[in-house]
Backbone as a chain_set.jsonl record, in Angstrom:
{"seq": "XXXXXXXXXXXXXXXXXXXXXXXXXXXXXXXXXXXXXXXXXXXXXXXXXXXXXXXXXXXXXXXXXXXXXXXXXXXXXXXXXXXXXXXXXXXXXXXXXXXXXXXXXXXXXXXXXXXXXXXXXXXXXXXXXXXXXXXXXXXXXXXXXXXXXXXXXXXXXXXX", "coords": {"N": [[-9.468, 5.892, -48.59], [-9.828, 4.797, -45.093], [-7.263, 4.149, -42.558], [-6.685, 0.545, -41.321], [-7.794, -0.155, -38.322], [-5.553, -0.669, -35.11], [-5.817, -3.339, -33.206], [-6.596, -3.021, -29.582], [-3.784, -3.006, -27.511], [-3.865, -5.729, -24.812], [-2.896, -5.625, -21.1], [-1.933, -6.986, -18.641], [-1.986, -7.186, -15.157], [-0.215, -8.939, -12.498], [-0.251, -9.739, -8.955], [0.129, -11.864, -6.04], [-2.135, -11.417, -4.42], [-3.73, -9.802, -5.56], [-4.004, -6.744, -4.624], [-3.31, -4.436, -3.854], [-0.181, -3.521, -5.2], [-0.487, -4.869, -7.992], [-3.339, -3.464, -8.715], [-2.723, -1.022, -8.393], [-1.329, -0.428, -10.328], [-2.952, -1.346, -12.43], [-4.917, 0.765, -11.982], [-3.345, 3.126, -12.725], [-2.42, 2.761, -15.061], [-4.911, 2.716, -16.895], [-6.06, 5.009, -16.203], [-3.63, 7.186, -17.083], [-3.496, 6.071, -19.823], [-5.718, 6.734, -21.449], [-7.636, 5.426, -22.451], [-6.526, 3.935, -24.726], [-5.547, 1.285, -24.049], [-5.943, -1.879, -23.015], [-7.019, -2.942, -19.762], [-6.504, -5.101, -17.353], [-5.943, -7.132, -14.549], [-4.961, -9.312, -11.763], [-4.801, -12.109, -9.262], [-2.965, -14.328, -7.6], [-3.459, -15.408, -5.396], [-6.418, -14.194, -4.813], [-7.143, -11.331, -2.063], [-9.684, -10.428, -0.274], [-10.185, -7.761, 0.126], [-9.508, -4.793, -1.483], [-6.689, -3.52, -0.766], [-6.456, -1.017, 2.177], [-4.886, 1.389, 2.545], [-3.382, 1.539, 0.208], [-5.744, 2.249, -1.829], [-6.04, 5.122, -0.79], [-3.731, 6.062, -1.555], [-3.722, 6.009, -4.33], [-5.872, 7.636, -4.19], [-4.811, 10.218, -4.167], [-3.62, 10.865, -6.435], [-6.244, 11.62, -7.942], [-7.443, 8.882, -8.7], [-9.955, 6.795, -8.839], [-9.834, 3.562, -6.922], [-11.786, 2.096, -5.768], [-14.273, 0.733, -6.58], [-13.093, -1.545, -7.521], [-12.144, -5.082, -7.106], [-10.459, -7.797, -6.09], [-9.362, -10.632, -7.601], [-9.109, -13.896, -9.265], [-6.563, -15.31, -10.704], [-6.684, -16.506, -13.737], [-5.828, -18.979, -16.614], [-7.276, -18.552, -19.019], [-7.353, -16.074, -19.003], [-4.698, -14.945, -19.159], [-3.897, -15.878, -21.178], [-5.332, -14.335, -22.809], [-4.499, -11.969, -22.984], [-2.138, -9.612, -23.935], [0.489, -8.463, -23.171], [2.044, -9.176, -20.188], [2.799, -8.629, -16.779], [4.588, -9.305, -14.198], [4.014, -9.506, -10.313], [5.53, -10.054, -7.89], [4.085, -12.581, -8.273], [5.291, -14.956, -8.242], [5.729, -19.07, -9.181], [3.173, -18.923, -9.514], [1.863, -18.162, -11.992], [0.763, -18.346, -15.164], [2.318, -19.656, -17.953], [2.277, -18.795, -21.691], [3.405, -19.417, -24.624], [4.756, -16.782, -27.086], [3.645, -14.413, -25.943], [4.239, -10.656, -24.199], [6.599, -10.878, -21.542], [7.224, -9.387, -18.28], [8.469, -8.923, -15.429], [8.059, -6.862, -12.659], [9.697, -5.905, -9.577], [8.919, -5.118, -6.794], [8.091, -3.649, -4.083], [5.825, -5.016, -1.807], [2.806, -3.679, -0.406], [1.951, -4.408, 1.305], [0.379, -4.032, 4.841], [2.058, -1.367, 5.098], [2.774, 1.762, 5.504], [1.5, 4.928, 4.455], [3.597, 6.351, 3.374], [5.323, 4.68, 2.683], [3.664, 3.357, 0.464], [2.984, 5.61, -0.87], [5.734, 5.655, -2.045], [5.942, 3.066, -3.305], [3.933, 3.369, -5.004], [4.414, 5.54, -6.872], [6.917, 4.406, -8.023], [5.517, 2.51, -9.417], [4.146, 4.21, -11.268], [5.827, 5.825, -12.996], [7.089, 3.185, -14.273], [4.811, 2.328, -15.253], [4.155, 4.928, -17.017], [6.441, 4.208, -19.312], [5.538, 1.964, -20.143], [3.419, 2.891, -21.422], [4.693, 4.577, -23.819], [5.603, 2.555, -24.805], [3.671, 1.009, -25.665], [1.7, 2.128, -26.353], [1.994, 4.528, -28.024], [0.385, 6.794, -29.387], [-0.749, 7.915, -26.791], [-0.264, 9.733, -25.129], [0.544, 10.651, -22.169], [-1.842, 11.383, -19.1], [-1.966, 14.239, -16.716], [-1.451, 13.17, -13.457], [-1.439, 14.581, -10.984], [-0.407, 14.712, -7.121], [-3.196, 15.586, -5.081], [-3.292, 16.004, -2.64], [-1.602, 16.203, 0.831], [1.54, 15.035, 2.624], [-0.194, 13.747, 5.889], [0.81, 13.418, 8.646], [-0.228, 12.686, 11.139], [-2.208, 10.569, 10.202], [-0.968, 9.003, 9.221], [0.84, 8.063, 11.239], [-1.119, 6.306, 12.812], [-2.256, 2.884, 13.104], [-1.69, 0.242, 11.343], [-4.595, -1.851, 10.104]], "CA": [[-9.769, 4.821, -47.657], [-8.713, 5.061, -43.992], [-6.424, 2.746, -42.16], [-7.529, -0.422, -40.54], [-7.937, 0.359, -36.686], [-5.135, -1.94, -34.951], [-6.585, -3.754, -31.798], [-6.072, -2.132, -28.32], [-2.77, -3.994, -26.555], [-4.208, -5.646, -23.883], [-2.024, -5.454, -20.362], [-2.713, -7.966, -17.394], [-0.883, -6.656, -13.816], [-0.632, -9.962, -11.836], [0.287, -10.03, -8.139], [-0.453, -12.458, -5.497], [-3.549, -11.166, -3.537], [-4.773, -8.524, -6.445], [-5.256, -5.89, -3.268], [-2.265, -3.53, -4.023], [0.635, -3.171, -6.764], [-1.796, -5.025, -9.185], [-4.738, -2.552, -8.498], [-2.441, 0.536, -8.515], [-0.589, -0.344, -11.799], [-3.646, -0.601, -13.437], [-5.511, 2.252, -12.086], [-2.894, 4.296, -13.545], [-2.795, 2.507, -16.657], [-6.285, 3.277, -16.963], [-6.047, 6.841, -15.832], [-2.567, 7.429, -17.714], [-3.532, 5.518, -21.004], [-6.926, 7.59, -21.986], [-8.575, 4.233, -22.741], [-5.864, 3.22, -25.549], [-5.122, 0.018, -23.932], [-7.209, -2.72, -22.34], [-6.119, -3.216, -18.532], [-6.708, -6.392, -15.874], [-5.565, -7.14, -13.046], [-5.475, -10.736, -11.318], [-4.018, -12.497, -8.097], [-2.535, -16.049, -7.893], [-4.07, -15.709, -4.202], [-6.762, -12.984, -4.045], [-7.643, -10.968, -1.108], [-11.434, -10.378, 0.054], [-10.389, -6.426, -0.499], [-8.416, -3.737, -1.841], [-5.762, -2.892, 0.483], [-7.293, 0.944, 2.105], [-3.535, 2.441, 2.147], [-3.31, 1.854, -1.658], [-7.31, 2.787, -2.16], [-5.654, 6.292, -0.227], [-2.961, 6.952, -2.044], [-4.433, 6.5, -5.441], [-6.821, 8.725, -4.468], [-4.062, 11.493, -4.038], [-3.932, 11.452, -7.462], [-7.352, 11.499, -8.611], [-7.738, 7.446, -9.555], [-10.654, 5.831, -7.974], [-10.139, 2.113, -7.578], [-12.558, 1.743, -4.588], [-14.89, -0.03, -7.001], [-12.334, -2.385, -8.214], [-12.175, -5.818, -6.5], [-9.421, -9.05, -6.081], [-9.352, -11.804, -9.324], [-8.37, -15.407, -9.074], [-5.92, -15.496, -12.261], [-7.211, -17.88, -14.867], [-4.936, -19.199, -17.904], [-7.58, -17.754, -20.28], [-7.095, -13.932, -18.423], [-3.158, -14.69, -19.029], [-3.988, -16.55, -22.758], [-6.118, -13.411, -24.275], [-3.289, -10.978, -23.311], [-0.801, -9.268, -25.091], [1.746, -8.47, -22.245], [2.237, -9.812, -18.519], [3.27, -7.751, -15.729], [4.039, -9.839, -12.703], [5.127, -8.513, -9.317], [5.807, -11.14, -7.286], [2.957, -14.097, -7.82], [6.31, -16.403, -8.378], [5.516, -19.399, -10.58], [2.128, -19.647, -9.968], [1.191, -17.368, -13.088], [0.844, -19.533, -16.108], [3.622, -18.847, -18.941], [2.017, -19.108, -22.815], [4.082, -18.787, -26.046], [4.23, -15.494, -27.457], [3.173, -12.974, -25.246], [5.534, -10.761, -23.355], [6.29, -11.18, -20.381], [7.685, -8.455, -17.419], [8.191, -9.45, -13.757], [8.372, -5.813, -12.231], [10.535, -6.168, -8.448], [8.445, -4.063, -5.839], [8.131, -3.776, -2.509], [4.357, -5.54, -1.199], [2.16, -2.354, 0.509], [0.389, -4.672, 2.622], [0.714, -3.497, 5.808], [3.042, -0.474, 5.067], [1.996, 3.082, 5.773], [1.293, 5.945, 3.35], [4.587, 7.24, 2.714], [5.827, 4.258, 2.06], [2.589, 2.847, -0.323], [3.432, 6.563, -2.222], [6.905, 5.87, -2.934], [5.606, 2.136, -3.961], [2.785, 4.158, -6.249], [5.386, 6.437, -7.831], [7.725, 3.543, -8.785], [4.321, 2.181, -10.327], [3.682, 5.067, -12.432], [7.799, 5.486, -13.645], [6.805, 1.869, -15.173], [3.603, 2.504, -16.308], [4.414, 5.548, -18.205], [7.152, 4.02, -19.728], [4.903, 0.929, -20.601], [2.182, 3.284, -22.452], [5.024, 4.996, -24.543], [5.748, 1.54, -25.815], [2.364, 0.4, -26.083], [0.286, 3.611, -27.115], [2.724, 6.206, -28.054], [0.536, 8.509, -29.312], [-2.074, 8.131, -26.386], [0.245, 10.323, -24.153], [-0.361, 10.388, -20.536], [-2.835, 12.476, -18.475], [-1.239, 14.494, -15.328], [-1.845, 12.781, -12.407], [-0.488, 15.126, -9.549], [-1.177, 14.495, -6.188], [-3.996, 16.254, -4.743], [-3.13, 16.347, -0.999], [-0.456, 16.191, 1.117], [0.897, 14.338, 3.672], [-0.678, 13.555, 7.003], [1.707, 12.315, 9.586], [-1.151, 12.18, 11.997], [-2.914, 9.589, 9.784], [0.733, 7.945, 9.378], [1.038, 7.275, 12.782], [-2.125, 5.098, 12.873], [-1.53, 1.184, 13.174], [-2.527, -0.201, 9.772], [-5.689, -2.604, 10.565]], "C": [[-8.93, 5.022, -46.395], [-8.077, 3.71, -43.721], [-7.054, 1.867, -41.391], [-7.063, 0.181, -39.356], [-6.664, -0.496, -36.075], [-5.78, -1.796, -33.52], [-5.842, -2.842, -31.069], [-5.083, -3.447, -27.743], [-3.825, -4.56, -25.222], [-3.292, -6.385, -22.41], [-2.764, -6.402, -19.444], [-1.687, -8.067, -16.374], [-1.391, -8.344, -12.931], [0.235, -9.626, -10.287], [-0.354, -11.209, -6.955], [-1.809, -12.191, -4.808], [-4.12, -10.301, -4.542], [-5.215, -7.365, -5.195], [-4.445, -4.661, -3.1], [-1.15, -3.057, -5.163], [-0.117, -3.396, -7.811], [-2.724, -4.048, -9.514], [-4.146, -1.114, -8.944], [-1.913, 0.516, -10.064], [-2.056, -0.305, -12.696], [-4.84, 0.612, -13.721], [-4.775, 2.948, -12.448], [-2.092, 3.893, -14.734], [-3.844, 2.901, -17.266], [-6.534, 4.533, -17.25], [-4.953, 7.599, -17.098], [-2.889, 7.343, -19.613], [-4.975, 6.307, -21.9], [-7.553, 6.648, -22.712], [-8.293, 3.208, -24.476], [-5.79, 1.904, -25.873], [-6.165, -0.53, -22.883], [-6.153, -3.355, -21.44], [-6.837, -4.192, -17.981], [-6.093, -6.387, -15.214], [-6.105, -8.679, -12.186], [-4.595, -11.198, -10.379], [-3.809, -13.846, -8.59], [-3.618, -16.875, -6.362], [-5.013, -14.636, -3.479], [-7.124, -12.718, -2.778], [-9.186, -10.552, -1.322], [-10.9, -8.557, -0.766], [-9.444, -5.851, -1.233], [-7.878, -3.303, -0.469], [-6.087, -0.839, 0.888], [-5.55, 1.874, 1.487], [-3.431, 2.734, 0.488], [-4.451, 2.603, -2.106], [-6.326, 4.583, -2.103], [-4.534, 6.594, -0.954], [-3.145, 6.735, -3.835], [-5.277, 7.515, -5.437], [-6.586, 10.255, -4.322], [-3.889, 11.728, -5.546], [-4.992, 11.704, -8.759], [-8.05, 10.337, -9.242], [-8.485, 6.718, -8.155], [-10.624, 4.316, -8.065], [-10.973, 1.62, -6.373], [-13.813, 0.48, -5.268], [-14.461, -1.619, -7.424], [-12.596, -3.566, -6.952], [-11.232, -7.05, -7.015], [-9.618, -9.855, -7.123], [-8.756, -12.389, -9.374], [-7.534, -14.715, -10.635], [-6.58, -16.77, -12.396], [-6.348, -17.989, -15.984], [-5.182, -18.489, -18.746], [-7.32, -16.524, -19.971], [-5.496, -14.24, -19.583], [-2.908, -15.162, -20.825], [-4.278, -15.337, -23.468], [-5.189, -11.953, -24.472], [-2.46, -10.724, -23.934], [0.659, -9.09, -24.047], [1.304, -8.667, -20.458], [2.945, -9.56, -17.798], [3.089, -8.636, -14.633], [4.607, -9.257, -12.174], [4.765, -9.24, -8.337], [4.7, -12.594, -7.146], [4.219, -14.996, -8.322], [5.868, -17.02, -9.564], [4.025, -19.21, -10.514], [1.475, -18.949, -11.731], [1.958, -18.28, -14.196], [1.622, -18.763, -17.476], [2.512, -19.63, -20.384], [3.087, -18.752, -23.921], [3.353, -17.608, -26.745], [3.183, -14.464, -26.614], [4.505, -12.548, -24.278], [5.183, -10.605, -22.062], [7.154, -9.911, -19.317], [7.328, -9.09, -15.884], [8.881, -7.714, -12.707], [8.734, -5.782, -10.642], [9.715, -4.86, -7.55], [8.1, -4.621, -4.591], [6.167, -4.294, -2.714], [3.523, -3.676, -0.696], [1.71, -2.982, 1.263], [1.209, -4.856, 4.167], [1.588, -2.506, 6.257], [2.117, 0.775, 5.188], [2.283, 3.653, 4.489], [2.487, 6.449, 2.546], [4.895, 6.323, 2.083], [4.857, 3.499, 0.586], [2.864, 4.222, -1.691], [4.562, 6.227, -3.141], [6.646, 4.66, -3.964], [5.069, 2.747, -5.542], [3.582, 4.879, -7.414], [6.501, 5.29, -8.538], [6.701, 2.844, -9.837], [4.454, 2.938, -11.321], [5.148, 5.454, -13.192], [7.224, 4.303, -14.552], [6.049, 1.972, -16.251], [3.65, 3.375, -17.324], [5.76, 5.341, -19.495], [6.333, 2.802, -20.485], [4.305, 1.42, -22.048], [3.191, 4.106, -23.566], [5.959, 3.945, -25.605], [4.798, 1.212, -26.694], [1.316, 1.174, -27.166], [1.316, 4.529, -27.153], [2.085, 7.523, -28.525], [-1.142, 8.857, -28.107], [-1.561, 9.316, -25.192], [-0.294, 9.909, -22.832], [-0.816, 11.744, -20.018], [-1.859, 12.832, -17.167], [-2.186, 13.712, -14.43], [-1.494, 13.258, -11.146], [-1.053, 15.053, -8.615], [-2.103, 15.79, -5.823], [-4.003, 16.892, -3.265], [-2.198, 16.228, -0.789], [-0.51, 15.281, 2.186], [0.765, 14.489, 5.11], [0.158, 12.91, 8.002], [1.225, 11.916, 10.964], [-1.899, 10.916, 11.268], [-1.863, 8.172, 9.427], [0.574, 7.173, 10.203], [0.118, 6.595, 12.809], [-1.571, 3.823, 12.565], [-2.362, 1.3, 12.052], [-2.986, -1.726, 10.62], [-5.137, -3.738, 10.128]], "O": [[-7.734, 5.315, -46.406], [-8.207, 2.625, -44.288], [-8.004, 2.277, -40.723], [-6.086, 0.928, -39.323], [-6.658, -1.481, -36.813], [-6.13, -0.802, -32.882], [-4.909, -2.124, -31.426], [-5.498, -4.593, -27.573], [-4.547, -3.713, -24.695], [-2.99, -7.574, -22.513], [-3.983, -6.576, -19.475], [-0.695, -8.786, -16.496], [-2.54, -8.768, -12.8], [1.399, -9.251, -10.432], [-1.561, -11.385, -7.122], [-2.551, -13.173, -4.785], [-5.286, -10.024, -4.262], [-6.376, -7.124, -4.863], [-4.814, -3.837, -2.263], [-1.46, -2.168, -5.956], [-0.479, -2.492, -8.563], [-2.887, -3.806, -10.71], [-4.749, -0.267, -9.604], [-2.137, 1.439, -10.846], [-2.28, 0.59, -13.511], [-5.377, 1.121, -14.705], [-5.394, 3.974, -12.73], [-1.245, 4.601, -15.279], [-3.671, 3.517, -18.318], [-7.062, 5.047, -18.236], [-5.393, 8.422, -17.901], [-2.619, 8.211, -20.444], [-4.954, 6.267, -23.13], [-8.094, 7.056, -23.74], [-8.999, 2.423, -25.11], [-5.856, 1.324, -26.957], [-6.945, 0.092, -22.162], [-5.102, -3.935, -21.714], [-8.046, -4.084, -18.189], [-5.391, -5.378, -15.139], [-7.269, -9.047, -12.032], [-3.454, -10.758, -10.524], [-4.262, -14.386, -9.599], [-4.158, -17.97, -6.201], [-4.877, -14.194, -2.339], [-7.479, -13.7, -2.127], [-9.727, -10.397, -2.417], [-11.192, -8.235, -1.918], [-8.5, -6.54, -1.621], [-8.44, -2.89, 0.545], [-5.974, 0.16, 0.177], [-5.261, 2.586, 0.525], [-3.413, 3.771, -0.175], [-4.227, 3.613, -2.773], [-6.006, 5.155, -3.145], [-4.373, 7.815, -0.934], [-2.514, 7.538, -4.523], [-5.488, 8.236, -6.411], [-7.392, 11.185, -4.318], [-4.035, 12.896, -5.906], [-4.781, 11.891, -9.957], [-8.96, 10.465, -10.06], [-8.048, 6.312, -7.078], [-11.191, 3.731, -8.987], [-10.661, 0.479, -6.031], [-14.182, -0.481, -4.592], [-15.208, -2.582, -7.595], [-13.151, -3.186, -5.921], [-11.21, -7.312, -8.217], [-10.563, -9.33, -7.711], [-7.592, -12.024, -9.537], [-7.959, -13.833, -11.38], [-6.899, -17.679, -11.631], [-6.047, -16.881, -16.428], [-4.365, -17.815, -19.373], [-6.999, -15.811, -20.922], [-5.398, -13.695, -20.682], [-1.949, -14.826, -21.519], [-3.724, -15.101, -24.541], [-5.095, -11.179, -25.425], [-1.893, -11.586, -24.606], [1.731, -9.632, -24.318], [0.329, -8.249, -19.835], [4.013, -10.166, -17.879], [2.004, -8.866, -14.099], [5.502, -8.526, -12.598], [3.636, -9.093, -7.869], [4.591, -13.374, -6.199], [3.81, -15.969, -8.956], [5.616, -16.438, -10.619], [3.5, -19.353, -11.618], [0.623, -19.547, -12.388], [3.098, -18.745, -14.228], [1.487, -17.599, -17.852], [2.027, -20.752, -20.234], [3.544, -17.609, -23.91], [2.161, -17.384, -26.958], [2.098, -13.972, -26.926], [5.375, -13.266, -23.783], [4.111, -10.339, -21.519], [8.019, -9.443, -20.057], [6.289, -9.55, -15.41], [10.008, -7.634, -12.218], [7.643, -5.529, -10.131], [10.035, -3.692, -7.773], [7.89, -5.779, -4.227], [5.451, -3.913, -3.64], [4.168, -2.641, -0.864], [0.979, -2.447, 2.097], [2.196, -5.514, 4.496], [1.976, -2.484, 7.425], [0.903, 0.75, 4.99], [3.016, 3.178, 3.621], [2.449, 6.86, 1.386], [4.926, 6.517, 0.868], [5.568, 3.116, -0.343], [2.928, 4.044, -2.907], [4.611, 6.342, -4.366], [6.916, 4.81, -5.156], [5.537, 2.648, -6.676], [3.369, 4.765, -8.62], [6.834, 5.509, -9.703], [7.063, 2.646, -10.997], [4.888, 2.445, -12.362], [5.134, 5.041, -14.352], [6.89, 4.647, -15.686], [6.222, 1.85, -17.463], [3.32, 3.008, -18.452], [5.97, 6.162, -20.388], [6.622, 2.764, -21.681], [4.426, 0.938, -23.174], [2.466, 4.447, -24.501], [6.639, 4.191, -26.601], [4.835, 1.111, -27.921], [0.608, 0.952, -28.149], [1.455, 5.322, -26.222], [2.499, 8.676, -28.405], [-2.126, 9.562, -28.329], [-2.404, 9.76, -24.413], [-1.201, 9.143, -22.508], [-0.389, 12.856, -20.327], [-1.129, 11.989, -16.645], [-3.402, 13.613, -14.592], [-1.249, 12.47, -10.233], [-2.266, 15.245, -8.705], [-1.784, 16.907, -6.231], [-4.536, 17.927, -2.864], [-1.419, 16.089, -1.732], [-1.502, 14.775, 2.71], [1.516, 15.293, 5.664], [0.077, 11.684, 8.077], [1.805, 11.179, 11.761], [-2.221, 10.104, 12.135], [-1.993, 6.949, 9.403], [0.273, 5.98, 10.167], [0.702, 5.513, 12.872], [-0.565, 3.669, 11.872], [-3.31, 2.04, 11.79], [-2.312, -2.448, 11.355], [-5.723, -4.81, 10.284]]}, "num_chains": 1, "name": "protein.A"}
């Protein structure tokens, strides 16, 4: 007889607008986790989009979240979870008994240029792979190396 299956953890990245740290943590939960763990992603105050700088430097390492889009938080999102990643929505994110909880300290991207949205991204993924060798240890993680380099002509551009 084999072993019962155990459920997939499921992770829920909260930041205020859902349009940057949120989006990137769990595109490379997603990407990282090989579909171990069950990812969300929710604002306290979403934005209409995904922030482009973040879109752009996920997409240095092969993680499309162009499809992805902003998500009021709801109690039940924050109820059916197993662990709660905030990064900066303050109180508004609703606290339940028993689940854990993580408030991860990062810089915003919105309105920051590329270099600095990478170094953001890379403190992301430090976390995240440290997350999934709690969560999923034997789901390893996938390389994610960047794909390009950078542009200090596309730097210099005013962010819109």
């Amino acid at each position: 007889m084999s072993p019962t299956p155990t459920p997939k953890p499921s992770v829920l990245f909260v930041c205020v607008h859902n349009a940057g740290r949120s989006q990137m943590a769990a595109g490379l939960l997603r990407g990282l986790a090989g579909g171990s763990v069950e990812v969300r992603s929710a604002g306290s105050a979403p934005a209409e989009t995904i922030n482009p700088v973040a879109i752009d430097a996920m997409r240095e390492l092969g993680i499309d979240i162009t499809r992805n889009s902003p998500t009021l938080l709801d109690a039940d999102t924050v109820r059916t979870s197993d662990v709660v990643i905030t990064m900066g929505c303050g109180d508004a994110c609703p606290v339940f008994p028993g689940k854990r909880y993580e408030d991860w300290v990062l810089d915003d991207p919105a309105g920051q240029g590329l270099d600095s949205v990478r170094r953001i991204r890379d403190e992301i993924r430090t976390r995240v792979e440290a997350l999934i060798v709690d969560l999923a240890p034997d789901a390893g993680t996938k390389s994610t190396e960047p794909t390009t380099t950078s542009n200090p002509i596309a730097e210099a551009a005013p962010d819109d």
